[in-house]
Coordinates of C-alpha atoms in Angstrom, one line a residue:
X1 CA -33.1 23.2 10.1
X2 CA -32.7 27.0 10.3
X3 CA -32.3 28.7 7.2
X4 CA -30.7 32.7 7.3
X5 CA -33.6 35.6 6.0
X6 CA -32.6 35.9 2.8
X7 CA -31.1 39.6 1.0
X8 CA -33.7 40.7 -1.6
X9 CA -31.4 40.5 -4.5
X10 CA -31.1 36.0 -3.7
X11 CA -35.4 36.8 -3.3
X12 CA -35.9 38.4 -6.7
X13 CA -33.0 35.6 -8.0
X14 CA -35.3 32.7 -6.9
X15 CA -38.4 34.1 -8.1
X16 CA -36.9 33.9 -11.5
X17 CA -35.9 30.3 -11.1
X18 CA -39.5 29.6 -10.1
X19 CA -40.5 31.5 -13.9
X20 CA -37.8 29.4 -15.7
X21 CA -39.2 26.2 -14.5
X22 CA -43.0 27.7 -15.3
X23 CA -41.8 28.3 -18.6
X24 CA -40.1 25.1 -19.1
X25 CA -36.6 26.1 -18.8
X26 CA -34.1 23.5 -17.5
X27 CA -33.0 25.5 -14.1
X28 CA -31.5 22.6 -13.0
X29 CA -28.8 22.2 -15.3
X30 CA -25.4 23.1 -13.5
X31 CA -23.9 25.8 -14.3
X32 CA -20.2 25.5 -13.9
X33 CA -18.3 28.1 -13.0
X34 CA -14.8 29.0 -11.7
X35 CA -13.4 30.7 -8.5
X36 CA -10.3 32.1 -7.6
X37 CA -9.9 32.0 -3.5
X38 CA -8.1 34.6 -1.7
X39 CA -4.6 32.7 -1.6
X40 CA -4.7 32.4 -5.5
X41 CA -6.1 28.7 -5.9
X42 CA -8.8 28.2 -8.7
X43 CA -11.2 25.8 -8.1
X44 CA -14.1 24.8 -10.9
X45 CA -17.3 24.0 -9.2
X46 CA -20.9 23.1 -10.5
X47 CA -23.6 25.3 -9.1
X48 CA -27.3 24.9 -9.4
X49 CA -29.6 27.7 -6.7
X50 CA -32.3 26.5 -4.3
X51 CA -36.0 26.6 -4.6
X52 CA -37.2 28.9 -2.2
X53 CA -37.2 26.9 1.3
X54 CA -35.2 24.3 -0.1
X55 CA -31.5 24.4 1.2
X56 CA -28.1 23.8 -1.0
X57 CA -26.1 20.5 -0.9
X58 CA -22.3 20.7 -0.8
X59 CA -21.0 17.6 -2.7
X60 CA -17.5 16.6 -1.8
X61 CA -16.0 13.5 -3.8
X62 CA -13.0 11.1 -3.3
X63 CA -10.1 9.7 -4.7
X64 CA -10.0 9.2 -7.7
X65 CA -13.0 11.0 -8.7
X66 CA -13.7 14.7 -10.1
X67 CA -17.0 16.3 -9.2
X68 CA -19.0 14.7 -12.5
X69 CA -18.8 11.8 -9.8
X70 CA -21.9 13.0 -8.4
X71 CA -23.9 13.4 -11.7
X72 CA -27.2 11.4 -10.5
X73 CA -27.1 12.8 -7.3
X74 CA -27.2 16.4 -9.0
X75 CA -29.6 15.0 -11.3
X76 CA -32.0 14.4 -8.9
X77 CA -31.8 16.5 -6.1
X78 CA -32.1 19.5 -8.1
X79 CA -35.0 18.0 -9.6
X80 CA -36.6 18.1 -6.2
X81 CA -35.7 21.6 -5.7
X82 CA -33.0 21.5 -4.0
X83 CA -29.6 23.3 -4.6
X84 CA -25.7 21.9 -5.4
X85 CA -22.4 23.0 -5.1
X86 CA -20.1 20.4 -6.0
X87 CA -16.5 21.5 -6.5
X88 CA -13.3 19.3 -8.2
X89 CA -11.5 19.0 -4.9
X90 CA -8.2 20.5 -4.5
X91 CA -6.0 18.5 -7.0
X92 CA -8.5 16.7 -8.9
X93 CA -10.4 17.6 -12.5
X94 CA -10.5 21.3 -13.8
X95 CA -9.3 22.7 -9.9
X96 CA -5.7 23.9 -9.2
X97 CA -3.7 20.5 -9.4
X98 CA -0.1 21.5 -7.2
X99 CA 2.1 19.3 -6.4
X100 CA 3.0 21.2 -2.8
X101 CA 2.5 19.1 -0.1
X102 CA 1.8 22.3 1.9
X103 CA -1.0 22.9 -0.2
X104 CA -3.3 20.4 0.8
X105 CA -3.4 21.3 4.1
X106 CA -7.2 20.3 5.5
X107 CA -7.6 23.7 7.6
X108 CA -6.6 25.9 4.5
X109 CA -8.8 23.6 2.3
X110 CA -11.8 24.4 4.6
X111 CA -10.9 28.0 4.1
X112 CA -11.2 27.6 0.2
X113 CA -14.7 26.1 0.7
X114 CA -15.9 28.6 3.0
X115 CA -15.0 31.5 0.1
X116 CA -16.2 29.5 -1.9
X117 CA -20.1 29.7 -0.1
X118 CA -19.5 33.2 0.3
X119 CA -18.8 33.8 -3.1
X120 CA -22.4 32.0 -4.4
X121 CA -23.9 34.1 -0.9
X122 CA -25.2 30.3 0.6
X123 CA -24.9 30.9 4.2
X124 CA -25.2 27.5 5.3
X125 CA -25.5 23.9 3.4
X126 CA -26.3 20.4 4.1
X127 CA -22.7 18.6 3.4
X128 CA -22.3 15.4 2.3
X129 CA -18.8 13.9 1.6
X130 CA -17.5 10.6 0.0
X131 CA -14.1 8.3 0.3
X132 CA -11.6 11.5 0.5
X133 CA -14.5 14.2 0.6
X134 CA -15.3 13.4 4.0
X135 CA -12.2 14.3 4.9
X136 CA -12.2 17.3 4.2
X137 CA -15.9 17.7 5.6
X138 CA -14.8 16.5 8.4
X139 CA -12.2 19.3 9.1
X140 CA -14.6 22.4 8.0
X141 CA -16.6 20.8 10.5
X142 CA -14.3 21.8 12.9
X143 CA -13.1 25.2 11.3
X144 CA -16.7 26.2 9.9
X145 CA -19.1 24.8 12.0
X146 CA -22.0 27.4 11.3
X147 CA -21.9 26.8 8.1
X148 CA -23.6 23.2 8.2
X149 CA -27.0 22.6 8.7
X150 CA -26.8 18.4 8.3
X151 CA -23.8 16.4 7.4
X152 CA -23.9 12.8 5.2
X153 CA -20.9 10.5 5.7
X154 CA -21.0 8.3 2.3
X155 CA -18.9 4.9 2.6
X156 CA -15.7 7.1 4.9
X157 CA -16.0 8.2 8.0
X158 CA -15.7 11.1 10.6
X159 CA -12.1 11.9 11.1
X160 CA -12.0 14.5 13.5
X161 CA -9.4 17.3 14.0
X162 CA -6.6 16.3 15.8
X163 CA -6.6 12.5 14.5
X164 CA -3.5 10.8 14.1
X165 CA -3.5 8.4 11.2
X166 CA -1.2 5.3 12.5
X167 CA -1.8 3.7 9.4
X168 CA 0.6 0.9 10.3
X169 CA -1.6 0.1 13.9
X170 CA -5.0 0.3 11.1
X171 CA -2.9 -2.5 9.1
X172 CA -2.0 -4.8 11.9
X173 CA -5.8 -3.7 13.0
X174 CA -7.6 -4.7 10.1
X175 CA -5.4 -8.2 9.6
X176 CA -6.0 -9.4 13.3
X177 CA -9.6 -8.9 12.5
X178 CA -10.7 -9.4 8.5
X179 CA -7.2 -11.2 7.9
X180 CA -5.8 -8.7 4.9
X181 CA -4.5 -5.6 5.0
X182 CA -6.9 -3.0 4.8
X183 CA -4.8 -0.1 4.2
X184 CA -1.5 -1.5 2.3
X185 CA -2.3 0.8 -0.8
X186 CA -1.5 4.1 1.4
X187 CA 2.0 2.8 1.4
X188 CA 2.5 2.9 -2.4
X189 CA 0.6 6.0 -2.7
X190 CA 3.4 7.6 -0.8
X191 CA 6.1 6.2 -2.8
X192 CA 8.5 8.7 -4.9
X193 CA 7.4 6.8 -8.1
X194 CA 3.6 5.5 -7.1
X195 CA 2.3 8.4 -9.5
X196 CA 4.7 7.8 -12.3
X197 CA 3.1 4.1 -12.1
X198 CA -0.4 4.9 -12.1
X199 CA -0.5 7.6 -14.9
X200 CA 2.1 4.9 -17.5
X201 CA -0.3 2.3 -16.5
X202 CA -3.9 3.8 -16.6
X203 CA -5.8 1.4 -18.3
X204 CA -4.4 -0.5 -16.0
X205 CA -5.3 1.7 -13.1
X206 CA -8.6 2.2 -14.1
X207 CA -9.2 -2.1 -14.0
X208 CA -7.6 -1.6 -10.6
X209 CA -10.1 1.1 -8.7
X210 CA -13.3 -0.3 -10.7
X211 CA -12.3 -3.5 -10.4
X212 CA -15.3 -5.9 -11.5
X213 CA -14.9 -8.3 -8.7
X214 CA -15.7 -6.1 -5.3
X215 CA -14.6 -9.5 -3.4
X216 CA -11.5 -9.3 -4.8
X217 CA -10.6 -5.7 -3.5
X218 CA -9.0 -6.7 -1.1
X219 CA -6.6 -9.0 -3.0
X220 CA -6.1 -7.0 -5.5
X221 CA -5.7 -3.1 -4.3
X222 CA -5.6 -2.8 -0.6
X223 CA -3.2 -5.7 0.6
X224 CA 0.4 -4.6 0.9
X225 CA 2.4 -4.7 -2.7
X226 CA -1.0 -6.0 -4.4
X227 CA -1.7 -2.5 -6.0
X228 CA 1.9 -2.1 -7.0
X229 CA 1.9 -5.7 -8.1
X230 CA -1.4 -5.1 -10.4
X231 CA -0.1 -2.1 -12.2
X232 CA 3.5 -3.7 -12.4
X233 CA 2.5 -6.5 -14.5
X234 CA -0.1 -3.7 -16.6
X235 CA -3.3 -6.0 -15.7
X236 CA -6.5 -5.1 -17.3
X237 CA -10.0 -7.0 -16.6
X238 CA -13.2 -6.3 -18.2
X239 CA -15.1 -3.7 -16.2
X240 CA -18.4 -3.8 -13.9
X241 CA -21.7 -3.0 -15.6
X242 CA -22.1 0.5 -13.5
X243 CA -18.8 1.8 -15.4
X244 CA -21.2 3.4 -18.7
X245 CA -19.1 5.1 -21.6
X246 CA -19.8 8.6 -20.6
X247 CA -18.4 7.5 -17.2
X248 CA -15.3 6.4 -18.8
X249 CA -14.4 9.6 -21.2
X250 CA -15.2 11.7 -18.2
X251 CA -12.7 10.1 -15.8
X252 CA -10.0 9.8 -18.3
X253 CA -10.4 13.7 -19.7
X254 CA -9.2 14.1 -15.9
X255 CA -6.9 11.7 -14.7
X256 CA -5.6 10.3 -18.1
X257 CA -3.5 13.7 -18.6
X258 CA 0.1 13.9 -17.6
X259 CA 1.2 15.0 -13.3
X260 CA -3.0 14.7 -13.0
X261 CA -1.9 11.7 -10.2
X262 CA 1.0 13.4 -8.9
X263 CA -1.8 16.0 -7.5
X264 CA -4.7 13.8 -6.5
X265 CA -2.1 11.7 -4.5
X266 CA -1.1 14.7 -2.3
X267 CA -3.8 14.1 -0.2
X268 CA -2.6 10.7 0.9
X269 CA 0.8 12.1 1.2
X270 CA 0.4 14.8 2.8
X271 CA -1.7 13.1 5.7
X272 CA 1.2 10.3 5.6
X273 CA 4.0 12.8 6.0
X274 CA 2.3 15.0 8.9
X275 CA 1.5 18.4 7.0
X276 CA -1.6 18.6 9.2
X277 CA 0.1 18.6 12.3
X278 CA 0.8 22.0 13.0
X279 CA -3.0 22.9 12.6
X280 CA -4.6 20.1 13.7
X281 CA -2.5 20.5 17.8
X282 CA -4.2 21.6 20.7
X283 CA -7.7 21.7 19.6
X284 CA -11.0 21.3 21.2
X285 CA -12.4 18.2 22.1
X286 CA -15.8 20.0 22.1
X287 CA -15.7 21.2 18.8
X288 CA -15.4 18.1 17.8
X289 CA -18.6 17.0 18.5
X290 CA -21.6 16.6 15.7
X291 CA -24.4 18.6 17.1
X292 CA -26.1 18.2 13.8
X293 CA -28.0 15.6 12.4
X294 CA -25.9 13.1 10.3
X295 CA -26.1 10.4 8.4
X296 CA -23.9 7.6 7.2
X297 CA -24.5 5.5 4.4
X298 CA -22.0 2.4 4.4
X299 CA -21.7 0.1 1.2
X300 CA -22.3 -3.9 2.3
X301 CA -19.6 -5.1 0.5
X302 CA -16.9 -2.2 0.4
X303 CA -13.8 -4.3 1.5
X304 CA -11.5 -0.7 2.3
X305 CA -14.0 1.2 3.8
X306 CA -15.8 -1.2 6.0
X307 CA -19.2 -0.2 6.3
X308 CA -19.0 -1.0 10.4
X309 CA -15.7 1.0 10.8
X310 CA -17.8 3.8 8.9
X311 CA -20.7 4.2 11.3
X312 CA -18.3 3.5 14.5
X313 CA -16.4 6.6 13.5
X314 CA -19.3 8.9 14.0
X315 CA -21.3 7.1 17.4
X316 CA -18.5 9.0 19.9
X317 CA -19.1 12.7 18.2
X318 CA -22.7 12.4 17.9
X319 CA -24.7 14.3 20.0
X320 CA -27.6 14.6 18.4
X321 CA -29.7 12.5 15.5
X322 CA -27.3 9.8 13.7
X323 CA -29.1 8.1 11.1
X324 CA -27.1 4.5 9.9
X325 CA -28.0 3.2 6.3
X326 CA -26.3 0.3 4.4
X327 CA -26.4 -0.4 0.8
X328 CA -25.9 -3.6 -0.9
X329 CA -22.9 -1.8 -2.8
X330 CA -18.9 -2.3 -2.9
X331 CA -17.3 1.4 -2.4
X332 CA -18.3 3.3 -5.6
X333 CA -22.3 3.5 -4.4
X334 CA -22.7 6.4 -5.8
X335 CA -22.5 4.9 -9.6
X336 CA -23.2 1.4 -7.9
X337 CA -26.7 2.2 -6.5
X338 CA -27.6 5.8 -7.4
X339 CA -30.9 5.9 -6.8
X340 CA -30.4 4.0 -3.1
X341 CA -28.3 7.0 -2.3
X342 CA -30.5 10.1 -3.8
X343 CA -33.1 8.1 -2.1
X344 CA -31.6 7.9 1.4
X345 CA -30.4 12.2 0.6
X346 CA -33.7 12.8 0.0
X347 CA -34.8 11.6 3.1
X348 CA -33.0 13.4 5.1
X349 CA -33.1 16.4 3.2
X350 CA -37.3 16.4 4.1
X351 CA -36.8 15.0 7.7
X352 CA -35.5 16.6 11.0
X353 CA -32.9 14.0 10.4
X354 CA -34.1 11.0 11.9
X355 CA -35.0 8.6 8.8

């Protein structure tokens, strides 16, 4: 992994971390903080520095999540030394939440994270992405490529730039072969009133995505009209054991405010409705590729994000180290199995990348 020499002021910065910890100071609290990018987008991001020799992690989540999604991951990685930077994605939590199409386009979102690294002077990270994150990781891939060092692929895959998402062909794909309809949902999440739904039906919404029954995903959420169906009829079910209180308050504080869903759905929309296209045409095959080492980490029993779709995704980019790990988790690993994941981070945070 190479790591930049760094300027005497980050030096004299980390030397003080070291003397907070001696002194029994909690440096690896987050601090969260707030950035305003060039094009006037505000983003709120947690921040904790690196131990000397110890690089940052950038922490991307997914729909529908905010970045108190990653909280044991932070938790423990930064008890190891280690460094996070784990924004509220464009639409999501405390960040800007427009409702522009236009603005959640994948090349200007890289841009935001790339001031964003300059702005806490990291030169490079190791990223790590889940559901939607890797998304966008997978685009600042292409845009930012020197600023990764190692990349993670948690439960979603590598969507390269240039990709074009027939989500109809993935439908007929996925029924031939698992008999339901792996990606019926995307069709209600870009329908004029799918956000209206969600947000006079949250209780309802939040049974729906933590649904307590992972074999029933599939049934319940991804077929075609099953979402729409579930929220229609305002079902609720008890919830699954990893869902704790503080879980709960948290994701509600974000998403149970009024137009929060009208933003966090722009990302399915916009991907649905070709707002890529123009940056994403005549584009390097060779940038594409993953000359770092990755990792992907697929969850056993995820019925959307098939853990073997996951890993094939990546196989045709990689030219160096790839690194395949399952967990015995539906898609939500990282509350499902936390420490399986800091575990498997952690790993590949000491190693060359090969686990």
């Amino acid at each position: 992994m190479k790591f930049a020499k760094a300027p005497a002021f980050r030096l004299i910065h980390a030397s003080l971390l070291t003397l907070s910890f001696m002194a029994g100071v909690d440096a690896s609290a987050p601090r969260t903080a707030r950035l305003i990018t060039s094009d006037g987008t505000t983003y709120t991001y947690d921040f904790v520095p690196a131990m000397p020799d110890h690089p940052t992690v950038l922490l991307l989540h997914g729909f529908p999540s905010t970045r108190h999604d990653w909280r044991y991951q932070i938790k423990d990685l930064t008890a190891a030394g280690y460094g996070i930077i784990a924004p509220d994605m464009l639409g999501y939590g405390d960040s800007d939440r427009p409702t522009d199409l236009e603005a959640y386009k994948l090349k200007r979102m890289s841009g935001h994270l790339n001031e964003l690294l300059n702005h806490e002077n990291i030169n490079s990270v190791v990223g790590v992405g889940h559901d939607w994150g890797t998304m966008v990781l997978s685009k600042s891939l292409y845009w930012h490529p020197e600023r990764f060092d190692k990349v993670a692929f948690l439960s979603t895959g590598y969507t390269p730039v240039g990709t074009f998402w027939d989500v109809d062909a993935a439908n007929v794909a996925s029924w031939e072969h698992f008999g339901y309809f792996q990606y019926g949902y995307w069709y209600f999440f870009n329908s004029y009133n799918a956000a209206d739904l969600i947000e006079e039906r949250v209780e309802s919404a939040f049974s729906l995505f933590y649904h307590q029954k992972t074999s029933a995903w599939a049934q319940d959420f991804a077929n075609i009209g099953a979402a729409r169906a579930w929220l229609t009829a305002n079902t609720t079910t008890s919830l699954p054991d990893f869902i704790t209180e503080n879980i709960r308050e948290d994701w509600f504080a974000a998403f149970g405010r009024k137009g929060a869903f009208s933003a966090s759905l722009s990302c399915y929309q916009s991907l649905m409705r070709g707002t890529q296209a123009d940056d994403e045409k005549d584009v390097s095959n060779e940038g594409k590729k993953l000359r770092i080492p990755v990792l992907s980490v697929g969850g056993l029993r995820d019925q959307v994000a098939r853990h073997e779709q996951l890993h094939e995704t990546i196989r045709p980019w990689a030219t160096g180290i790839h690194t395949i790990r399952d967990l015995d988790t539906g898609h939500w690993m990282l509350y499902e199995d936390p420490e399986g994941v800091s575990s498997l981070l952690l790993d590949f945070l000491k190693t060359d990348g090969s686990l």
